[in-house]
Tab-separated table of C-alpha atoms in Angstrom:
chain	number	residue	atom	x	y	z
A	54	UNK	CA	89.105	232.384	6.004
A	55	UNK	CA	89.547	230.546	9.292
A	56	UNK	CA	89.561	226.767	9.195
A	57	UNK	CA	87.572	224.280	11.203
A	58	UNK	CA	88.121	224.765	14.909
A	59	UNK	CA	87.610	222.185	17.622
A	60	UNK	CA	87.547	222.579	21.363
A	61	UNK	CA	88.966	221.402	23.587
A	62	UNK	CA	92.098	220.075	21.927
A	63	UNK	CA	92.873	217.637	24.720
A	64	UNK	CA	90.668	215.994	27.274
A	65	UNK	CA	91.163	213.384	29.978
A	66	UNK	CA	88.102	211.677	31.396
A	67	UNK	CA	87.386	208.742	33.658
A	68	UNK	CA	85.516	205.634	32.582
A	69	UNK	CA	81.777	206.084	33.096
A	70	UNK	CA	81.805	209.858	32.681
A	71	UNK	CA	80.385	211.709	29.728
A	72	UNK	CA	82.042	214.240	27.451
A	73	UNK	CA	80.987	216.947	25.004
A	74	UNK	CA	83.192	218.045	22.137
A	75	UNK	CA	82.626	221.159	20.073
A	76	UNK	CA	83.237	221.998	16.435
A	77	UNK	CA	82.956	225.276	14.541
A	78	UNK	CA	82.933	224.775	10.765
A	79	UNK	CA	84.502	227.013	8.166
A	80	UNK	CA	82.435	230.162	7.778
A	81	UNK	CA	79.628	229.518	5.310
A	82	UNK	CA	79.859	225.747	5.540
A	83	UNK	CA	76.611	224.133	6.545
A	84	UNK	CA	77.537	220.473	6.830
A	85	UNK	CA	79.519	219.012	9.705
A	86	UNK	CA	80.722	215.430	9.975
A	87	UNK	CA	82.453	213.685	12.855
A	88	UNK	CA	85.079	210.939	12.624
A	89	UNK	CA	86.901	208.842	15.169
A	90	UNK	CA	90.575	208.040	14.587
A	91	UNK	CA	92.317	205.243	16.476
A	92	UNK	CA	95.500	203.273	15.714
A	93	UNK	CA	93.536	200.028	15.548
A	94	UNK	CA	90.429	201.023	13.601
A	95	UNK	CA	91.747	203.979	11.617
A	96	UNK	CA	89.386	206.744	10.583
A	97	UNK	CA	85.735	205.882	11.035
A	98	UNK	CA	82.660	207.945	10.264
A	99	UNK	CA	80.433	208.789	13.215
A	100	UNK	CA	77.677	211.022	11.822
A	101	UNK	CA	76.915	214.008	9.648
A	102	UNK	CA	74.691	217.006	10.256
A	103	UNK	CA	73.287	219.439	7.759
A	104	UNK	CA	70.914	222.273	8.610
A	105	UNK	CA	70.549	220.954	12.153
A	106	UNK	CA	69.448	217.507	10.931
A	107	UNK	CA	71.384	214.269	11.186
A	108	UNK	CA	71.717	213.003	7.633
A	109	UNK	CA	73.845	209.938	8.087
A	110	UNK	CA	75.121	207.817	10.943
A	111	UNK	CA	78.006	205.400	11.213
A	112	UNK	CA	78.148	202.097	13.010
A	113	UNK	CA	78.657	203.335	16.560
A	114	UNK	CA	76.615	202.622	19.705
A	115	UNK	CA	73.924	204.986	20.903
A	116	UNK	CA	76.319	206.382	23.509
A	117	UNK	CA	77.639	208.541	20.697
A	118	UNK	CA	75.338	211.387	19.769
A	119	UNK	CA	75.553	214.793	18.233
A	120	UNK	CA	73.680	217.891	17.308
A	121	UNK	CA	74.032	220.955	15.155
A	122	UNK	CA	72.960	224.455	15.947
A	123	UNK	CA	71.428	227.092	13.693
A	124	UNK	CA	74.853	228.742	13.217
A	125	UNK	CA	76.186	225.353	11.916
A	126	UNK	CA	78.339	224.769	14.980
A	127	UNK	CA	78.153	221.182	16.143
A	128	UNK	CA	78.696	219.221	19.300
A	129	UNK	CA	79.143	215.537	19.846
A	130	UNK	CA	78.523	213.782	23.124
A	131	UNK	CA	79.772	210.467	24.387
A	132	UNK	CA	78.062	209.091	27.463
A	133	UNK	CA	79.238	206.364	29.821
A	134	UNK	CA	82.791	206.526	28.532
A	135	UNK	CA	84.722	203.313	27.980
A	136	UNK	CA	88.483	202.852	27.727
A	137	UNK	CA	88.042	202.037	24.043
A	138	UNK	CA	86.623	205.496	23.402
A	139	UNK	CA	90.113	206.941	23.721
A	140	UNK	CA	90.747	208.418	20.304
A	141	UNK	CA	91.256	211.513	18.220
A	142	UNK	CA	87.847	212.909	17.350
A	143	UNK	CA	87.833	214.869	14.129
A	144	UNK	CA	85.282	217.251	12.782
A	145	UNK	CA	85.012	218.036	9.077
A	146	UNK	CA	82.951	220.646	7.325
A	147	UNK	CA	81.750	221.148	3.772
A	148	UNK	CA	79.912	223.903	2.036
A	149	UNK	CA	76.702	222.281	0.902
A	150	UNK	CA	75.057	218.898	1.026
A	151	UNK	CA	76.066	218.032	-2.521
A	152	UNK	CA	79.675	219.200	-2.442
A	153	UNK	CA	82.317	216.578	-1.895
A	154	UNK	CA	85.268	218.453	-0.458
A	155	UNK	CA	85.514	218.043	3.294
A	156	UNK	CA	87.933	220.008	5.441
A	157	UNK	CA	89.061	218.695	8.783
A	158	UNK	CA	89.810	220.413	12.027
A	159	UNK	CA	92.811	219.561	14.231
A	160	UNK	CA	90.777	217.167	16.353
A	161	UNK	CA	90.165	216.624	20.041
A	162	UNK	CA	92.386	214.043	21.691
A	163	UNK	CA	90.253	212.193	24.241
A	164	UNK	CA	91.902	209.934	26.772
A	165	UNK	CA	89.710	207.747	28.968
A	166	UNK	CA	91.352	206.367	32.116
B	289	UNK	CA	81.703	196.170	0.247
B	290	UNK	CA	82.513	199.417	1.976
B	291	UNK	CA	86.241	198.808	2.316
B	292	UNK	CA	89.047	200.741	0.763
B	293	UNK	CA	92.280	198.759	0.897
B	294	UNK	CA	95.519	200.746	0.991
B	295	UNK	CA	99.133	199.693	0.573
B	296	UNK	CA	101.894	199.817	1.572
B	297	UNK	CA	101.500	200.432	5.281
B	298	UNK	CA	104.774	202.339	5.348
B	299	UNK	CA	107.219	203.635	2.783
B	300	UNK	CA	110.709	205.096	2.891
B	301	UNK	CA	112.150	206.974	-0.084
B	302	UNK	CA	115.103	209.229	-0.715
B	303	UNK	CA	114.631	212.899	-1.441
B	304	UNK	CA	113.711	213.322	-5.095
B	305	UNK	CA	112.217	209.835	-5.334
B	306	UNK	CA	108.657	209.089	-6.441
B	307	UNK	CA	106.692	207.287	-3.728
B	308	UNK	CA	103.588	205.486	-4.969
B	309	UNK	CA	100.678	204.613	-2.695
B	310	UNK	CA	98.000	202.258	-3.935
B	311	UNK	CA	94.341	201.847	-3.065
B	312	UNK	CA	91.650	199.435	-4.167
B	313	UNK	CA	87.926	199.633	-3.579
B	314	UNK	CA	85.005	197.273	-3.874
B	315	UNK	CA	81.940	199.461	-3.898
B	316	UNK	CA	81.151	200.806	-7.348
B	317	UNK	CA	78.799	203.334	-5.731
B	318	UNK	CA	81.814	205.461	-4.823
B	319	UNK	CA	82.040	208.431	-7.141
B	320	UNK	CA	84.696	210.611	-5.565
B	321	UNK	CA	88.153	209.570	-4.414
B	322	UNK	CA	90.128	212.041	-2.291
B	323	UNK	CA	93.582	211.755	-0.797
B	324	UNK	CA	94.343	213.276	2.580
B	325	UNK	CA	97.713	214.139	4.134
B	326	UNK	CA	98.062	214.094	7.896
B	327	UNK	CA	100.974	215.377	9.961
B	328	UNK	CA	101.394	214.358	13.605
B	329	UNK	CA	99.083	216.309	15.870
B	330	UNK	CA	97.057	217.676	12.954
B	331	UNK	CA	93.828	216.768	11.254
B	332	UNK	CA	93.843	215.291	7.738
B	333	UNK	CA	94.249	217.883	4.986
B	334	UNK	CA	92.640	217.422	1.584
B	335	UNK	CA	95.442	216.979	-0.932
B	336	UNK	CA	93.908	216.033	-4.249
B	337	UNK	CA	90.811	214.196	-5.458
B	338	UNK	CA	89.498	212.502	-8.582
B	339	UNK	CA	86.203	211.379	-10.085
B	340	UNK	CA	85.956	207.891	-11.652
B	341	UNK	CA	85.384	209.272	-15.137
B	342	UNK	CA	88.932	210.695	-15.165
B	343	UNK	CA	92.041	208.505	-15.524
B	344	UNK	CA	94.609	210.944	-14.196
B	345	UNK	CA	94.750	214.222	-12.295
B	346	UNK	CA	97.792	216.330	-11.450
B	347	UNK	CA	98.110	219.102	-8.906
B	348	UNK	CA	101.632	220.358	-8.459
B	349	UNK	CA	103.846	217.421	-7.507
B	350	UNK	CA	100.895	215.155	-6.699
B	351	UNK	CA	99.268	212.898	-9.289
B	352	UNK	CA	96.353	210.492	-8.982
B	353	UNK	CA	96.091	207.636	-11.447
B	354	UNK	CA	92.695	205.958	-11.631
B	355	UNK	CA	91.786	202.591	-13.171
B	356	UNK	CA	88.022	202.224	-13.072
B	357	UNK	CA	87.886	198.711	-14.534
B	358	UNK	CA	90.353	197.407	-11.948
B	359	UNK	CA	88.780	199.501	-9.171
B	360	UNK	CA	92.185	200.805	-8.203
B	361	UNK	CA	93.758	204.225	-7.817
B	362	UNK	CA	97.137	205.461	-6.734
B	363	UNK	CA	98.952	208.578	-5.545
B	364	UNK	CA	102.333	209.524	-6.964
B	365	UNK	CA	104.464	212.231	-5.362
B	366	UNK	CA	106.994	213.652	-7.798
B	367	UNK	CA	110.343	214.978	-6.580
B	368	UNK	CA	109.484	214.059	-2.985
B	369	UNK	CA	110.845	216.261	-0.207
B	370	UNK	CA	111.443	215.656	3.510
B	371	UNK	CA	108.473	217.969	4.168
B	372	UNK	CA	106.241	215.417	2.456
B	373	UNK	CA	106.877	212.993	5.316
B	374	UNK	CA	103.411	212.342	6.695
B	375	UNK	CA	100.623	209.778	6.755
B	376	UNK	CA	98.555	209.584	3.592
B	377	UNK	CA	95.000	208.304	3.459
B	378	UNK	CA	92.960	207.457	0.415
B	379	UNK	CA	89.181	207.429	0.640
B	380	UNK	CA	86.036	206.727	-1.291
B	381	UNK	CA	82.853	208.751	-1.065
B	382	UNK	CA	79.365	207.695	-2.004
B	383	UNK	CA	77.539	209.912	-4.398
B	384	UNK	CA	74.768	212.277	-3.551
B	385	UNK	CA	73.964	213.767	-0.215
B	386	UNK	CA	75.516	210.976	1.859
B	387	UNK	CA	79.018	212.393	1.930
B	388	UNK	CA	80.532	209.733	4.148
B	389	UNK	CA	84.262	209.222	3.700
B	390	UNK	CA	85.387	205.585	3.748
B	391	UNK	CA	89.097	205.744	4.494
B	392	UNK	CA	91.928	203.417	3.687
B	393	UNK	CA	94.207	202.336	6.515
B	394	UNK	CA	96.888	204.921	5.801
B	395	UNK	CA	100.491	204.924	4.575
B	396	UNK	CA	103.260	206.378	6.681
B	397	UNK	CA	105.724	208.014	4.286
B	398	UNK	CA	109.250	208.999	5.283
B	399	UNK	CA	111.330	210.982	2.811
B	400	UNK	CA	114.971	210.880	3.776
B	401	UNK	CA	117.214	213.873	3.001
Protein backbone atom coordinates (compact mmCIF):
# COMPACT_ATOMS: atom_id res chain seq x y z
CA UNK A 1 0.00 0.00 0.00
CA UNK A 2 1.44 3.37 -0.99
CA UNK A 3 2.31 5.78 1.79
CA UNK A 4 1.35 9.39 2.26
CA UNK A 5 2.42 11.49 -0.69
CA UNK A 6 3.02 15.22 -0.71
CA UNK A 7 3.54 17.58 -3.59
CA UNK A 8 5.57 19.49 -4.36
CA UNK A 9 8.57 18.30 -2.38
CA UNK A 10 10.38 21.62 -2.61
CA UNK A 11 9.11 25.11 -3.12
CA UNK A 12 10.68 28.57 -3.15
CA UNK A 13 8.40 31.56 -2.78
CA UNK A 14 8.80 35.27 -2.22
CA UNK A 15 7.54 37.11 0.83
CA UNK A 16 3.95 38.26 0.31
CA UNK A 17 3.03 35.48 -2.10
CA UNK A 18 0.72 32.62 -1.32
CA UNK A 19 1.30 28.89 -1.62
CA UNK A 20 -0.77 25.72 -1.81
CA UNK A 21 0.57 22.36 -0.69
CA UNK A 22 -1.07 19.04 -1.47
CA UNK A 23 -1.33 15.78 0.44
CA UNK A 24 -2.70 12.39 -0.58
CA UNK A 25 -3.28 10.10 2.40
CA UNK A 26 -2.77 6.37 2.54
CA UNK A 27 -5.54 4.63 0.64
CA UNK A 28 -8.52 4.15 2.94
CA UNK A 29 -7.39 6.72 5.48
CA UNK A 30 -9.94 9.43 6.07
CA UNK A 31 -8.15 11.76 8.46
CA UNK A 32 -5.40 14.15 7.42
CA UNK A 33 -3.38 16.34 9.75
CA UNK A 34 -0.80 18.99 8.92
CA UNK A 35 2.31 19.87 10.94
CA UNK A 36 4.99 22.49 10.59
CA UNK A 37 8.58 21.55 11.42
CA UNK A 38 11.24 24.20 12.03
CA UNK A 39 14.60 24.04 13.84
CA UNK A 40 13.44 26.63 16.36
CA UNK A 41 9.89 25.52 17.14
CA UNK A 42 10.11 21.82 16.34
CA UNK A 43 7.03 19.96 15.18
CA UNK A 44 3.82 21.90 15.64
CA UNK A 45 0.26 20.90 14.83
CA UNK A 46 -1.53 23.05 12.27
CA UNK A 47 -4.93 21.41 11.75
CA UNK A 48 -6.75 18.15 11.16
CA UNK A 49 -9.46 17.25 8.68
CA UNK A 50 -11.81 14.32 8.73
CA UNK A 51 -14.58 13.74 6.21
CA UNK A 52 -13.99 17.17 4.71
CA UNK A 53 -14.46 18.91 8.08
CA UNK A 54 -11.82 20.66 10.14
CA UNK A 55 -11.85 18.92 13.50
CA UNK A 56 -9.02 20.63 15.29
CA UNK A 57 -6.79 23.65 14.77
CA UNK A 58 -3.43 24.59 16.19
CA UNK A 59 -2.20 27.97 17.30
CA UNK A 60 -1.37 29.47 13.93
CA UNK A 61 -2.59 32.72 12.33
CA UNK A 62 -5.49 32.78 9.92
CA UNK A 63 -3.06 32.98 7.00
CA UNK A 64 -2.80 29.22 7.36
CA UNK A 65 -5.83 27.37 6.06
CA UNK A 66 -6.69 24.00 4.68
CA UNK A 67 -9.36 21.86 3.18
CA UNK A 68 -10.12 18.25 2.47
CA UNK A 69 -11.81 16.81 -0.55
CA UNK A 70 -14.29 13.95 -0.80
CA UNK A 71 -11.49 11.54 -1.80
CA UNK A 72 -9.66 12.48 1.48
CA UNK A 73 -6.92 14.37 -0.33
CA UNK A 74 -6.05 17.59 1.44
CA UNK A 75 -4.51 20.92 0.63
CA UNK A 76 -3.14 23.59 2.87
CA UNK A 77 -2.73 27.21 1.87
CA UNK A 78 -0.54 29.90 3.32
CA UNK A 79 -1.31 33.44 2.24
CA UNK A 80 0.87 36.53 2.50
CA UNK A 81 4.00 34.50 3.13
CA UNK A 82 6.49 35.67 5.73
CA UNK A 83 10.15 34.70 6.08
CA UNK A 84 9.25 32.81 9.25
CA UNK A 85 6.98 30.50 7.28
CA UNK A 86 10.04 28.76 5.87
CA UNK A 87 9.69 25.23 7.16
CA UNK A 88 9.09 21.60 6.37
CA UNK A 89 5.35 21.06 6.12
CA UNK A 90 4.30 17.54 6.96
CA UNK A 91 1.07 15.77 6.30
CA UNK A 92 -0.04 12.76 8.32
CA UNK A 93 -2.93 10.42 7.76
CA UNK A 94 -4.83 7.97 9.92
CA UNK A 95 -7.54 5.48 9.23
CA UNK A 96 -10.44 6.69 11.32
CA UNK A 97 -11.20 9.48 13.73
CA UNK A 98 -10.68 7.29 16.78
CA UNK A 99 -7.48 5.53 15.73
CA UNK A 100 -4.25 6.87 17.12
CA UNK A 101 -1.61 5.78 14.65
CA UNK A 102 -0.60 8.59 12.32
CA UNK A 103 1.64 8.09 9.31
CA UNK A 104 3.63 10.95 7.88
CA UNK A 105 4.53 11.86 4.36
CA UNK A 106 7.99 13.08 3.31
CA UNK A 107 6.98 16.72 3.64
CA UNK A 108 7.19 19.82 1.48
CA UNK A 109 10.20 22.02 2.09
CA UNK A 110 9.05 25.63 1.73
CA UNK A 111 11.61 28.39 1.52
CA UNK A 112 10.41 31.99 1.66
CA UNK A 113 12.87 34.61 0.38
CA UNK B 1 0.27 21.96 30.28
CA UNK B 2 0.60 20.79 26.72
CA UNK B 3 4.37 20.35 26.76
CA UNK B 4 6.33 17.18 26.33
CA UNK B 5 9.90 17.64 27.52
CA UNK B 6 12.55 15.46 25.90
CA UNK B 7 16.18 14.81 26.79
CA UNK B 8 18.97 14.63 25.89
CA UNK B 9 19.12 16.91 22.88
CA UNK B 10 21.82 14.76 21.33
CA UNK B 11 23.39 11.41 22.08
CA UNK B 12 26.41 9.52 20.81
CA UNK B 13 26.82 5.79 21.47
CA UNK B 14 29.01 3.02 20.17
CA UNK B 15 27.58 0.24 18.06
CA UNK B 16 25.94 -2.32 20.34
CA UNK B 17 25.28 0.24 23.07
CA UNK B 18 21.85 1.00 24.53
CA UNK B 19 20.87 4.64 24.01
CA UNK B 20 18.10 5.86 26.30
CA UNK B 21 15.93 8.86 25.47
CA UNK B 22 13.69 10.32 28.13
CA UNK B 23 10.44 12.26 27.98
CA UNK B 24 8.23 13.86 30.59
CA UNK B 25 4.73 15.22 30.20
CA UNK B 26 2.43 17.41 32.22
CA UNK B 27 -1.01 16.84 30.80
CA UNK B 28 -2.70 13.79 32.27
CA UNK B 29 -5.24 13.93 29.43
CA UNK B 30 -2.69 12.29 27.15
CA UNK B 31 -3.57 8.66 26.62
CA UNK B 32 -1.26 7.55 23.85
CA UNK B 33 2.50 8.04 23.65
CA UNK B 34 4.20 7.31 20.31
CA UNK B 35 7.83 7.54 19.33
CA UNK B 36 8.82 8.67 15.86
CA UNK B 37 12.12 8.20 14.01
CA UNK B 38 13.14 10.75 11.41
CA UNK B 39 16.00 10.49 8.93
CA UNK B 40 17.29 13.58 7.11
CA UNK B 41 15.03 14.54 4.23
CA UNK B 42 12.26 12.20 5.37
CA UNK B 43 9.07 12.55 7.34
CA UNK B 44 8.80 11.07 10.84
CA UNK B 45 8.09 7.34 10.88
CA UNK B 46 6.05 5.74 13.65
CA UNK B 47 8.38 3.47 15.60
CA UNK B 48 6.53 2.23 18.65
CA UNK B 49 3.78 3.50 20.94
CA UNK B 50 2.35 2.82 24.39
CA UNK B 51 -0.81 3.47 26.38
CA UNK B 52 -0.52 4.75 29.98
CA UNK B 53 -2.01 1.58 31.44
CA UNK B 54 1.05 -0.40 30.29
CA UNK B 55 4.46 -0.12 31.97
CA UNK B 56 6.59 -1.54 29.19
CA UNK B 57 6.31 -2.42 25.51
CA UNK B 58 8.88 -4.10 23.28
CA UNK B 59 9.00 -4.24 19.51
CA UNK B 60 12.16 -5.78 18.15
CA UNK B 61 15.13 -3.83 19.50
CA UNK B 62 12.98 -0.92 20.69
CA UNK B 63 11.48 -0.77 24.18
CA UNK B 64 9.30 1.88 25.81
CA UNK B 65 9.27 2.12 29.59
CA UNK B 66 6.38 4.08 31.06
CA UNK B 67 6.01 5.48 34.59
CA UNK B 68 2.51 6.89 34.94
CA UNK B 69 2.94 8.22 38.48
CA UNK B 70 6.06 10.16 37.51
CA UNK B 71 4.57 11.17 34.15
CA UNK B 72 7.70 10.00 32.39
CA UNK B 73 8.48 7.56 29.61
CA UNK B 74 11.62 6.52 27.82
CA UNK B 75 12.85 4.77 24.68
CA UNK B 76 15.61 2.18 24.85
CA UNK B 77 17.30 0.90 21.70
CA UNK B 78 18.96 -2.47 22.27
CA UNK B 79 22.07 -3.46 20.33
CA UNK B 80 22.11 -0.11 18.52
CA UNK B 81 23.40 -0.02 14.95
CA UNK B 82 24.78 2.79 12.77
CA UNK B 83 21.52 2.59 10.79
CA UNK B 84 19.67 3.72 13.90
CA UNK B 85 21.36 7.12 13.62
CA UNK B 86 18.44 9.51 13.28
CA UNK B 87 16.38 12.05 15.19
CA UNK B 88 13.88 10.58 17.62
CA UNK B 89 10.75 12.36 18.78
CA UNK B 90 8.45 11.39 21.60
CA UNK B 91 4.88 12.66 21.62
CA UNK B 92 1.69 12.69 23.60
CA UNK B 93 -1.78 12.44 22.13
CA UNK B 94 -5.04 13.49 23.69
CA UNK B 95 -7.73 10.90 23.84
CA UNK B 96 -10.77 10.74 21.68
CA UNK B 97 -11.29 12.31 18.32
CA UNK B 98 -8.78 15.14 18.81
CA UNK B 99 -5.75 13.24 17.60
CA UNK B 100 -3.29 16.09 17.90
CA UNK B 101 0.32 15.03 18.41
CA UNK B 102 2.24 17.13 20.94
CA UNK B 103 5.89 16.47 20.15
CA UNK B 104 8.99 16.62 22.26
CA UNK B 105 11.93 18.64 20.97
CA UNK B 106 13.76 15.66 19.50
CA UNK B 107 16.98 13.76 20.19
CA UNK B 108 19.67 13.47 17.57
CA UNK B 109 21.22 10.01 17.96
CA UNK B 110 24.54 9.03 16.41
CA UNK B 111 25.63 5.41 16.62
CA UNK B 112 29.31 5.09 15.86
CA UNK B 113 30.62 1.93 14.16
